[in-house]
Amino acid sequence: MTAPQSASPERTFRSVAPVIALCWLVVFFDGMDVNIYGAVMPHLIDDKGFGFTASTAGTIGSWTTFGMLIGALGCGTLTDWLGRKPMVVGSVALFSLGSAVCALAPSAAVFGAGRFIAGLGLGGLMPISLAIVAEFAPRRRAALATGLMMTSYHAGGMAATGLGLALGPDHGWRVVFWAGVIPALVAIPLVVKWLPESPGVLLNQGRASEAESVAARFSLPSPALAEAPEAGAKGRFSAVASLFTPGQRLATPLLWIASFAGLLLVYGVSTWLPELMRASGYSLSSSVTFLMVINAGGIVGMLVAGRAADKFGAMRISAIWFLLTACGAFLLKAQLPLGVAYVIVFVTGIWLFSAQVMVYASAPSVYTPAQRATGLGWITGVGRTGAVVGPWLGGAVVSGGNASLGFTTFAVAAVLGAVAISLVPLVRRSRRTPAAVGDSAGTESPAPIVLGHNGGKILPKH
């Protein structure tokens, strides 16, 4: 770890507040857009003239996450070309456009196209925002800054639920999607004016004087050209092949499985929880409110999981969180009193969302610094297939008319995630590398990553 320059003032949360606040805002709108579909799902299915069925709804939910997969895979190359700031603007514009298409859609097919467009924007926004926060956060506080930013996703989910409850019954689901255009009107002007570009991106684009200016303004270390992997297809193959060296050969696919299970849960539950609760006998308004409650639990979970992982290790916490999620899903199979059901959904939210985040936090203890960009990229990319499968699988189950089976399906996915992440420490080689030290007491803060076509470029840690 390089020492900070003595001439640079200490970087504090206050000094970088505009950057973190803007990332919080765009991720808030990300969470709102992702959850808005689940919040209006009962109204969509009840709109008989629109032709929505549970099966159709599940398929369209998967179109959204398939768009996110493409967006996530393409954002690295586009970031190299355009920069992080333009990518944030473009991502927000895309998912706002997708909401407008949904609001105007004359048919389910056009509605699905709107959700696919939204997914393209949503797919790139989260990893870019995480990278920005990690780079600009105060030294040794990157994990706290990331946890704080991730609370915005669940706050956005709660806002989506509130919009569904306030506007859906009296004004219809289209008005709720018109509210999804607000991000373009609010966030884009603020990002254009106030969000700085990454010094590392500027330097890699040949804009050295601008890079030095941004670094000085936010008390960042002077950027240095990163060591890039070998260029071309051969270099990319070598980077992926390095994830299967003797120390990671079995750990890599296990991390992929855990990420798949985690995102299947996140997107499956976000899409189908209201309809599953309604199928269990709860009223329409209560069923939609459950989505707000589980996101409230997610906010608490993001704050709790990071502290617990610092003390006990990210892998251990992820495994426990997955198992507790499975317990919560099994409990929801029962016909519980409304108040008890709200409590179970809230505590399940604490475990469910942060179990997936802890999978990402486990990567630095498995991969060397040179492997982390590629390793995290593949963990995220493979996990996105779970995000595609989750909404489709929920739709297939709900269309069969058995809500209890839906909860069982999500519980099984949680157990799969727990088993996979629990096995990672067991299959790693007994001789721990320096990169692996620390998992029993938490994970070290990852170096900021410049997303790029060559697998990412790691800037010096500060």
PDB file of N, CA and C in Angstrom, residues 81-83 86 197-213 223:
ATOM      1  N   TRP A  81     -13.882   4.026 -23.620  1.00  0.00           N
ATOM      2  CA  TRP A  81     -14.077   4.921 -24.755  1.00  0.00           C
ATOM      3  C   TRP A  81     -14.652   6.273 -24.314  1.00  0.00           C
ATOM      4  N   LEU A  82     -15.664   6.230 -23.461  1.00  0.00           N
ATOM      5  CA  LEU A  82     -16.403   7.439 -23.110  1.00  0.00           C
ATOM      6  C   LEU A  82     -16.015   8.029 -21.757  1.00  0.00           C
ATOM      7  N   GLY A  83     -15.629   7.192 -20.802  1.00  0.00           N
ATOM      8  CA  GLY A  83     -15.383   7.649 -19.445  1.00  0.00           C
ATOM      9  C   GLY A  83     -16.533   7.276 -18.517  1.00  0.00           C
ATOM     10  N   PRO A  86     -19.805  10.073 -18.510  1.00  0.00           N
ATOM     11  CA  PRO A  86     -20.776   9.890 -19.593  1.00  0.00           C
ATOM     12  C   PRO A  86     -21.550   8.583 -19.489  1.00  0.00           C
ATOM     13  N   GLU A 197     -14.837  13.212 -13.263  1.00  0.00           N
ATOM     14  CA  GLU A 197     -14.370  12.004 -13.927  1.00  0.00           C
ATOM     15  C   GLU A 197     -13.250  11.389 -13.094  1.00  0.00           C
ATOM     16  N   SER A 198     -13.083  10.080 -13.178  1.00  0.00           N
ATOM     17  CA  SER A 198     -12.011   9.397 -12.460  1.00  0.00           C
ATOM     18  C   SER A 198     -10.650   9.864 -12.978  1.00  0.00           C
ATOM     19  N   PRO A 199      -9.717  10.232 -12.083  1.00  0.00           N
ATOM     20  CA  PRO A 199      -8.374  10.589 -12.544  1.00  0.00           C
ATOM     21  C   PRO A 199      -7.712   9.458 -13.339  1.00  0.00           C
ATOM     22  N   GLY A 200      -7.957   8.210 -12.914  1.00  0.00           N
ATOM     23  CA  GLY A 200      -7.368   7.093 -13.637  1.00  0.00           C
ATOM     24  C   GLY A 200      -7.888   6.988 -15.055  1.00  0.00           C
ATOM     25  N   VAL A 201      -9.189   7.200 -15.239  1.00  0.00           N
ATOM     26  CA  VAL A 201      -9.768   7.174 -16.578  1.00  0.00           C
ATOM     27  C   VAL A 201      -9.201   8.306 -17.421  1.00  0.00           C
ATOM     28  N   LEU A 202      -9.125   9.504 -16.821  1.00  0.00           N
ATOM     29  CA  LEU A 202      -8.584  10.643 -17.557  1.00  0.00           C
ATOM     30  C   LEU A 202      -7.148  10.383 -18.002  1.00  0.00           C
ATOM     31  N   LEU A 203      -6.342   9.807 -17.108  1.00  0.00           N
ATOM     32  CA  LEU A 203      -4.951   9.544 -17.454  1.00  0.00           C
ATOM     33  C   LEU A 203      -4.857   8.509 -18.565  1.00  0.00           C
ATOM     34  N   ASN A 204      -5.659   7.453 -18.471  1.00  0.00           N
ATOM     35  CA  ASN A 204      -5.626   6.412 -19.496  1.00  0.00           C
ATOM     36  C   ASN A 204      -6.148   6.913 -20.836  1.00  0.00           C
ATOM     37  N   GLN A 205      -6.904   8.029 -20.815  1.00  0.00           N
ATOM     38  CA  GLN A 205      -7.375   8.647 -22.052  1.00  0.00           C
ATOM     39  C   GLN A 205      -6.413   9.721 -22.558  1.00  0.00           C
ATOM     40  N   GLY A 206      -5.267   9.875 -21.880  1.00  0.00           N
ATOM     41  CA  GLY A 206      -4.280  10.851 -22.318  1.00  0.00           C
ATOM     42  C   GLY A 206      -4.543  12.261 -21.841  1.00  0.00           C
ATOM     43  N   ARG A 207      -5.414  12.436 -20.850  1.00  0.00           N
ATOM     44  CA  ARG A 207      -5.767  13.774 -20.344  1.00  0.00           C
ATOM     45  C   ARG A 207      -5.092  13.986 -18.988  1.00  0.00           C
ATOM     46  N   ALA A 208      -3.751  14.031 -19.005  1.00  0.00           N
ATOM     47  CA  ALA A 208      -2.962  14.021 -17.773  1.00  0.00           C
ATOM     48  C   ALA A 208      -3.208  15.258 -16.918  1.00  0.00           C
ATOM     49  N   SER A 209      -3.302  16.435 -17.522  1.00  0.00           N
ATOM     50  CA  SER A 209      -3.477  17.645 -16.721  1.00  0.00           C
ATOM     51  C   SER A 209      -4.826  17.654 -16.020  1.00  0.00           C
ATOM     52  N   GLU A 210      -5.885  17.180 -16.685  1.00  0.00           N
ATOM     53  CA  GLU A 210      -7.199  17.083 -16.052  1.00  0.00           C
ATOM     54  C   GLU A 210      -7.175  16.058 -14.922  1.00  0.00           C
ATOM     55  N   ALA A 211      -6.444  14.959 -15.143  1.00  0.00           N
ATOM     56  CA  ALA A 211      -6.348  13.925 -14.110  1.00  0.00           C
ATOM     57  C   ALA A 211      -5.698  14.489 -12.848  1.00  0.00           C
ATOM     58  N   GLU A 212      -4.606  15.247 -13.019  1.00  0.00           N
ATOM     59  CA  GLU A 212      -3.928  15.841 -11.872  1.00  0.00           C
ATOM     60  C   GLU A 212      -4.823  16.854 -11.166  1.00  0.00           C
ATOM     61  N   SER A 213      -5.615  17.598 -11.935  1.00  0.00           N
ATOM     62  CA  SER A 213      -6.493  18.611 -11.349  1.00  0.00           C
ATOM     63  C   SER A 213      -7.571  17.969 -10.473  1.00  0.00           C
ATOM     64  N   PRO A 223      -2.492  10.111 -10.085  1.00  0.00           N
ATOM     65  CA  PRO A 223      -2.724   8.849 -10.794  1.00  0.00           C
ATOM     66  C   PRO A 223      -1.480   8.404 -11.542  1.00  0.00           C
TER      67      PRO A 223
END
